[in-house]
XYZ file of C-alpha atoms in Angstrom:
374
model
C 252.352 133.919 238.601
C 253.938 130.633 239.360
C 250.282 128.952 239.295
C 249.837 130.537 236.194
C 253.324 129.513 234.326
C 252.529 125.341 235.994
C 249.387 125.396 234.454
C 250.840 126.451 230.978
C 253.471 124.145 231.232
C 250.689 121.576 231.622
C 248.973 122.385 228.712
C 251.619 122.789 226.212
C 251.578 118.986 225.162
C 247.504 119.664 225.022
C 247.936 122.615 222.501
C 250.780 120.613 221.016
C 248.435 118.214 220.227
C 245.596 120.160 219.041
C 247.736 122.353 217.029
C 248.748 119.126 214.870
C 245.188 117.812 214.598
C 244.231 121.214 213.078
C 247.337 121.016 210.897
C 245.731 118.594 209.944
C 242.322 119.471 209.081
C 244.114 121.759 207.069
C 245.950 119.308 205.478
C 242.226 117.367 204.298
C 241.111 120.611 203.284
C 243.457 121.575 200.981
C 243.421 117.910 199.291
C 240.013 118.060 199.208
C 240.092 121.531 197.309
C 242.889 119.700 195.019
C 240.464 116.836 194.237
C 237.712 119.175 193.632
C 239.468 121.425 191.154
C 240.782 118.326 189.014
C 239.134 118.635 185.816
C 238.104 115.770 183.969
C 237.970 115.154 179.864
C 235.462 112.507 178.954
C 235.245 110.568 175.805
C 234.206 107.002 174.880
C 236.361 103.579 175.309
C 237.034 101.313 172.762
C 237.958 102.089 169.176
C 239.451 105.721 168.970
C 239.332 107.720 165.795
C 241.173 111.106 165.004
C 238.362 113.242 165.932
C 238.514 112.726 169.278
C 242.011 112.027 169.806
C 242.915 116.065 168.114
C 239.883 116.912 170.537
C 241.306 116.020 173.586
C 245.035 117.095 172.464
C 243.551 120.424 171.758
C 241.456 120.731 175.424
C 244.984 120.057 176.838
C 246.180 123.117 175.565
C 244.012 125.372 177.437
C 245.394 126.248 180.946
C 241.750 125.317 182.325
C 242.259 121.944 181.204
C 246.138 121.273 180.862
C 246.545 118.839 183.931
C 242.893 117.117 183.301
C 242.650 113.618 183.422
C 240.949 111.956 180.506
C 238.185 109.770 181.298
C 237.573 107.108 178.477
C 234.121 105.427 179.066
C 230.588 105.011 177.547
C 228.845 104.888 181.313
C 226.941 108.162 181.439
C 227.111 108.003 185.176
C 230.540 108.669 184.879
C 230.972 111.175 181.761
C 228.228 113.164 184.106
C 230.870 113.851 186.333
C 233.253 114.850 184.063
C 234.119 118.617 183.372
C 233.741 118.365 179.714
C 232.854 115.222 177.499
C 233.697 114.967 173.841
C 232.384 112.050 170.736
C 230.195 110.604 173.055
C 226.739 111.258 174.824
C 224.869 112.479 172.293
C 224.112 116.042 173.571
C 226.119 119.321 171.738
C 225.166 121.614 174.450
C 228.647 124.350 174.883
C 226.828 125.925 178.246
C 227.485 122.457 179.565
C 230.680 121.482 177.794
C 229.103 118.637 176.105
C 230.128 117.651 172.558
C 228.800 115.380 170.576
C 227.906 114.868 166.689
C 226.316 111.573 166.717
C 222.769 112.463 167.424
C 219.802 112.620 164.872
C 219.693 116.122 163.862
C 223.459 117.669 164.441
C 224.214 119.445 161.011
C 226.579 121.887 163.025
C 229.012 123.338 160.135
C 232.131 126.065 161.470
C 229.893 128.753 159.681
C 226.792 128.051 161.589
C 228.749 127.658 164.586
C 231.012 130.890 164.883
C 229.407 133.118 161.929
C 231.437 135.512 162.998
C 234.491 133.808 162.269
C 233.980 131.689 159.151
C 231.709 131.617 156.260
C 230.952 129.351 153.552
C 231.864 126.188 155.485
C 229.615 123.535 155.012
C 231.223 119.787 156.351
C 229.142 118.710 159.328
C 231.280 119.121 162.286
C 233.066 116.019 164.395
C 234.076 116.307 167.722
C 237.709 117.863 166.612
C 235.712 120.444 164.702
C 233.392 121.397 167.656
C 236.357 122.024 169.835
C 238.123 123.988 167.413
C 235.210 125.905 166.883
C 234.280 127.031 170.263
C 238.084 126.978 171.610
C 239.878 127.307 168.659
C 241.240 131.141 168.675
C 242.429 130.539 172.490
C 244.218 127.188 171.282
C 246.317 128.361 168.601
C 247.375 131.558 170.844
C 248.247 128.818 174.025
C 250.385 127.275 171.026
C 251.971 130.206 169.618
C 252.398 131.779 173.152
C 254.520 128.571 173.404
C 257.024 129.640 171.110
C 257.175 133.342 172.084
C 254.873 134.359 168.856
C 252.631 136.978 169.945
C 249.553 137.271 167.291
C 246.738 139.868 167.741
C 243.579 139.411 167.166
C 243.357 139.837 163.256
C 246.072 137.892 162.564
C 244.356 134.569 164.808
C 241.114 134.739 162.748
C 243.209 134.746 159.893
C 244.869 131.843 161.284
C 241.913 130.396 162.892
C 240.426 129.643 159.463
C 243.760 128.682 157.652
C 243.776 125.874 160.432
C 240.637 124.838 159.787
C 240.917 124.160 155.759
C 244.192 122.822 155.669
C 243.924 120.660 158.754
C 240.446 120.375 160.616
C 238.352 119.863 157.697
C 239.480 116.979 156.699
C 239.131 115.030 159.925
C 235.409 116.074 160.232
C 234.765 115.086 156.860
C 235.980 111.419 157.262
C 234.593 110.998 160.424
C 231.243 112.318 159.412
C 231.493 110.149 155.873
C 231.081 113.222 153.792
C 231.626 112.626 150.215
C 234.549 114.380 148.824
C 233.047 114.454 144.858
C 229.412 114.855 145.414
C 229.925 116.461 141.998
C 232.558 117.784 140.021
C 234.786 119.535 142.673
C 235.787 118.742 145.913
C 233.701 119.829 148.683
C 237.418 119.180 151.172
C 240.949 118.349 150.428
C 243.234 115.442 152.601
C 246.137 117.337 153.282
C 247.440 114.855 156.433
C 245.704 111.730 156.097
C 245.876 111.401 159.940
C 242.197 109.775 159.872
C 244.048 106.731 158.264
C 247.323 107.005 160.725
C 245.909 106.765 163.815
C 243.261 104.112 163.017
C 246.144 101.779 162.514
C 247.321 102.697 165.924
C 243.893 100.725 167.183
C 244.812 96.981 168.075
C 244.598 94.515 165.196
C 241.330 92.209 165.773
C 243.240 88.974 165.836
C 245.947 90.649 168.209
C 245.112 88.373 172.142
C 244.357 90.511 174.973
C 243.442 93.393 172.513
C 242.248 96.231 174.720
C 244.448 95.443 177.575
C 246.616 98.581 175.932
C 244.245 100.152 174.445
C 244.406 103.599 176.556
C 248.042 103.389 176.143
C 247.752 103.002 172.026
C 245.396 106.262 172.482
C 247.897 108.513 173.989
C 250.571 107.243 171.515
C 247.374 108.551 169.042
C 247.415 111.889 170.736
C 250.808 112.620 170.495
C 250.827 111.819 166.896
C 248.317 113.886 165.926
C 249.337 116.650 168.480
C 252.367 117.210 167.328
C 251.294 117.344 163.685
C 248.802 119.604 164.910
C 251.370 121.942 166.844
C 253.981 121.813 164.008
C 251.102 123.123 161.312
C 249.625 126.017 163.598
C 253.677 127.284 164.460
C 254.588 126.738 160.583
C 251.658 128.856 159.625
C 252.258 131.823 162.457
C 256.049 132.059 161.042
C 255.763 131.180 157.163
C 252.063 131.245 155.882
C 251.260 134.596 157.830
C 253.965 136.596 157.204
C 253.558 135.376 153.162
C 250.343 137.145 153.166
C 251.060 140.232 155.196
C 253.804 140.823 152.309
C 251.006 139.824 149.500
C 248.090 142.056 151.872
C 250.767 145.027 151.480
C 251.777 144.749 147.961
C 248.087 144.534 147.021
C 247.646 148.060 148.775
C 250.087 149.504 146.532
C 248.750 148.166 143.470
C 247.967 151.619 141.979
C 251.514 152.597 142.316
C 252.903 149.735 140.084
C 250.231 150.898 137.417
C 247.279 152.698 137.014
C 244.746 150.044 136.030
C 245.303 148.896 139.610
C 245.539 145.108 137.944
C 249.242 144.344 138.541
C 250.918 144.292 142.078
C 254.701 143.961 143.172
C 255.616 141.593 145.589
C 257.884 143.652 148.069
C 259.777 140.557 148.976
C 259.674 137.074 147.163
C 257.236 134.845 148.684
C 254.696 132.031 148.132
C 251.746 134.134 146.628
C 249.074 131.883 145.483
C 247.802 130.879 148.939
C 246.828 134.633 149.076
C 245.761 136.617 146.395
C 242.148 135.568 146.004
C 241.453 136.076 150.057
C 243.291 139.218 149.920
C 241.214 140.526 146.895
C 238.233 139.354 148.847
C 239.250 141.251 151.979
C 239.386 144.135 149.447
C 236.559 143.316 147.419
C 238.104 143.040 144.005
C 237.692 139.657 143.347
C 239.502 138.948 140.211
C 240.927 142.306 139.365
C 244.520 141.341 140.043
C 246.034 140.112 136.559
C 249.989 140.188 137.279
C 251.980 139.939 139.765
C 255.880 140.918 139.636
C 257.997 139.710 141.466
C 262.320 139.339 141.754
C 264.102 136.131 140.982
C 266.254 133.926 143.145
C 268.649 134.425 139.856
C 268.708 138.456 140.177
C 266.069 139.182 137.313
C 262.502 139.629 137.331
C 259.628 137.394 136.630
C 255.665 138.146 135.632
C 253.515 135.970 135.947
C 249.849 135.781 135.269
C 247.091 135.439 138.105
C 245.303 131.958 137.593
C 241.623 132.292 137.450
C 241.624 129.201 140.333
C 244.811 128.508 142.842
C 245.095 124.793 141.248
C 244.079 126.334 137.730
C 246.701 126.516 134.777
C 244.579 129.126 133.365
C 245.560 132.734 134.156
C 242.841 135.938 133.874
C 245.579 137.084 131.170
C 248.347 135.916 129.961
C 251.358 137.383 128.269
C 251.140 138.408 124.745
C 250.704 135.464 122.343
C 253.750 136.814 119.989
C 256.055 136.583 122.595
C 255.087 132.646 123.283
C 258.440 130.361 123.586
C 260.541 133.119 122.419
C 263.551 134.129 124.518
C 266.643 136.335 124.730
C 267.432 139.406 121.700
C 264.867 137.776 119.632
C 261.959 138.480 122.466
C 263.513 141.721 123.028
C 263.183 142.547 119.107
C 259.618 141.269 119.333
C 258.472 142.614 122.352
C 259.828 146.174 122.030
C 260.763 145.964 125.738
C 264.424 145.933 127.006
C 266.119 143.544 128.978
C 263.665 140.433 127.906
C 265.080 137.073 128.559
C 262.101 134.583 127.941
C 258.275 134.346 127.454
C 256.935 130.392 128.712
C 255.124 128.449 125.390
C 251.857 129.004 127.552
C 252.202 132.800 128.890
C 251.583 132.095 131.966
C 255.125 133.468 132.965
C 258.062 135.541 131.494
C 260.946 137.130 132.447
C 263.242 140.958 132.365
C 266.816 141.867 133.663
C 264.444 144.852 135.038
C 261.798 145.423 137.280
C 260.974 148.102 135.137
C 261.070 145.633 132.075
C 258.873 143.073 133.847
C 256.150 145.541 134.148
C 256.443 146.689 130.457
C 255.655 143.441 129.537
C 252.790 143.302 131.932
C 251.390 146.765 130.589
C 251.288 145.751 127.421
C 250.034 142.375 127.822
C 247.022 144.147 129.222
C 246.596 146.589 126.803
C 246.783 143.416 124.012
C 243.492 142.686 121.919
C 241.562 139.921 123.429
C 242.369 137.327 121.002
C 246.429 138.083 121.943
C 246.275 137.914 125.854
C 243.945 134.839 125.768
C-alpha cells in the first residue's frame, strides 16, 4: 500500500499536466466549432445601393444569420466561402443561398417566385426582393416577435404582401431601371425614396482617400434603411392590420346594414380605403360595395361613396344629385330623411345626426335613377 500511494504521489504532477493539455484540446475544439459555425453574408465592395444594403439588414434578422459577418468583395474565391452571397455572382440558385439579379436571363418577379404568396406582381426582382421573397414571412415575424406582436399565419401573408407594395417594390424597381409610366399608369409607386438616400451615403468622387470608409458609410446605409424598414413592418402589424380586420368584419355583415348587400358599417372608425377592394377580392365581389357608413369624430354620421379606384375621385355611386351642396333643414326638407346636416357639391360624401339617417340616405341613393346617382 505504501508503494502504491509513492507511486501516485509521483504521478500527480504527470496527470496534472496531462489533464491541462487535454483542457486544452478542448479548449481548440470548441474554438474551432465557434469558427466553423460563423456564418458569413457576402456581397460586392465598392459602390452600395439600397438593394443590397435592405438585403443584408433583413438576413440579420433571422436567428441563423443574426451574428454573421458581412463579407464585402467581388473575389469569387472568397464569396465561395461565404454562407450566403447577395447582388453579386451572378447565380440565383436558393438551394445554395446564392442571389443574384444581374445575369442575362433573371426575370424573377415575387409572383413567379412564391405563387403561393403573391400574384400579379410583375417588377423584376433585386437582391432586396429575392430575400424578401424566399425569407420574407420569417423576417417580419423575427420583427414583430421583437415587439411582443404575435401574428399567425394569415395575418403574415397579409402582411407579407402589404410590405412588399408599399416598401420592397420600389427598391427593385430602381435598381432594376424599370420604367414607372411605360404607359398611362404606374406599374410601382415611391413611397420612401430610400434608393436616393442611401446613394448619397456613397463617398463623393472628388472626396481624397474615398473608400478608405467606405464599409463604415455602408453600415451607416444599413441602419438607415433598417430602421425604416423595422418602423414600416411594426406600424403595419399595429395600425394597417387591425384597420382591415375591422373593414374584413364589417364587410361580413354587409347584409345586415341592408339587403342589397352594397353598403357596409364600419364597426369602429378607421382608415378604409387601403382595404375595401382586397377585402371584396378575398370575397369575390369586386365592386359590389357602394357605401360605407361610418361615425364621426364630431358624434354624427358620415356616408360616403366607394371610389371606383383608391386614388379615384369617382365613386361607383354617389349621393343623390338633389341633395348636392345642400345642408341642414333645407337637405332634410329635400331629402325626406331626418337628422340631415350636409350633402358635399360632388356626392361623394354626406352626413346624419343618425346612423339610422346615414343609411337612409344611402338606401335611397341606390334606389335613385341612373342619371341622379351618377
Amino acid at each position: 500500500m505504501a508503494f502504491t500511494a509513492k507511486i501516485l504521489e509521483r504521478s500527480a504532477p504527470i496527470v496534472q499536466v496531462l489533464d491541462q493539455v487535454w483542457q486544452g484540446f478542448n479548449i481548440m475544439a470548441t474554438n474551432n466549432k465557434c469558427v466553423k459555425m460563423s456564418k458569413k453574408i457576402g456581397t460586392h465592395n465598392g459602390v452600395f445601393h439600397c438593394d443590397e444594403v435592405l438585403a443584408c439588414f433583413m438576413l440579420k434578422k433571422l436567428p441563423i444569420y443574426k451574428d454573421a459577418d458581412i463579407i464585402r468583395t467581388r473575389d469569387i474565391t472568397v464569396l465561395d466561402t461565404c454562407d450566403i452571397v447577395v447582388d453579386v455572382g451572378a447565380v440565383y440558385d436558393p438551394k445554395k443561398c446564392r442571389f443574384d439579379h444581374h445575369q442575362r436571363g433573371f426575370e424573377e418577379t415575387l409572383s413567379s417566385v412564391r405563387p403561393d404568396l403573391v400574384k400579379n406582381k410583375f417588377i423584376k426582382l433585386s437582391s432586396a426582393g429575392l430575400v424578401y421573397a424566399h425569407y420574407g414571412l420569417e423576417i417580419l415575424s423575427e420583427i414583430c416577435k421583437s415587439k411582443e406582436i404575435n401574428l399567425d399565419t394569415s395575418s403574415l401573408t397579409c402582411l407579407y404582401s402589404y410590405i412588399y407594395d408599399i416598401f420592397v417594390e420600389e427598391l427593385d424597381a430602381i435598381d432594376n431601371g424599370v420604367s414607372m409610366y411605360p404607359e398611362g399608369s404606374p406599374l410601382y409607386r415611391i413611397n420612401t425614396n430610400l434608393s436616393a438616400r442611401v446613394s448619397r451615403l456613397n463617398p463623393k468622387w472628388n472626396e481624397p482617400e474615398k473608400y478608405s470608409n467606405i464599409d463604415e458609410l455602408f453600415y451607416k446605409a444599413m441602419n438607415v434603411v433598417g430602421t425604416e424598414f423595422e418602423e414600416c413592418v411594426l406600424e403595419a402589424a399595429t395600425v394597417w392590420w387591425p384597420a382591415r380586420e375591422i373593414v374584413r368584419k364589417s364587410v361580413t355583415k354587409r347584409n345586415e346594414v341592408h339587403s342589397s348587400g352594397e353598403i357596409f358599417l364600419l364597426d369602429e372608425r378607421c382608415p378604409w380605403k387601403d382595404h375595401i377592394y382586397s377585402v371584396e377580392e378575398e370575397f369575390g365581389i369586386e365592386g359590389k360595395m357602394k357605401f360605407v357608413i361610418f361615425h364621426d369624430a364630431g358624434g354624427t354620421w358620415r356616408v360616403q361613396g366607394i371610389p371606383v379606384q383608391p386614388d379615384s375621385f369617382v365613386c361607383r355611386v354617389f349621393l343623390h344629385r338633389n341633395w348636392r351642396g345642400v345642408r341642414d333643414d333645407q337637405l332634410t326638407e329635400l331629402s325626406g330623411i331626418k337628422g340631415s346636416i350636409f350633402c358635399h357639391s360632388t356626392g361623394f360624401i354626406g352626413g346624419n345626426e343618425t346612423k339610422e339617417g346615414a343609411i337612409e340616405m344611402a338606401v335611397t341613393s341606390l334606389n335613385a335613377s341612373a342619371a341622379d346617382k351618377e
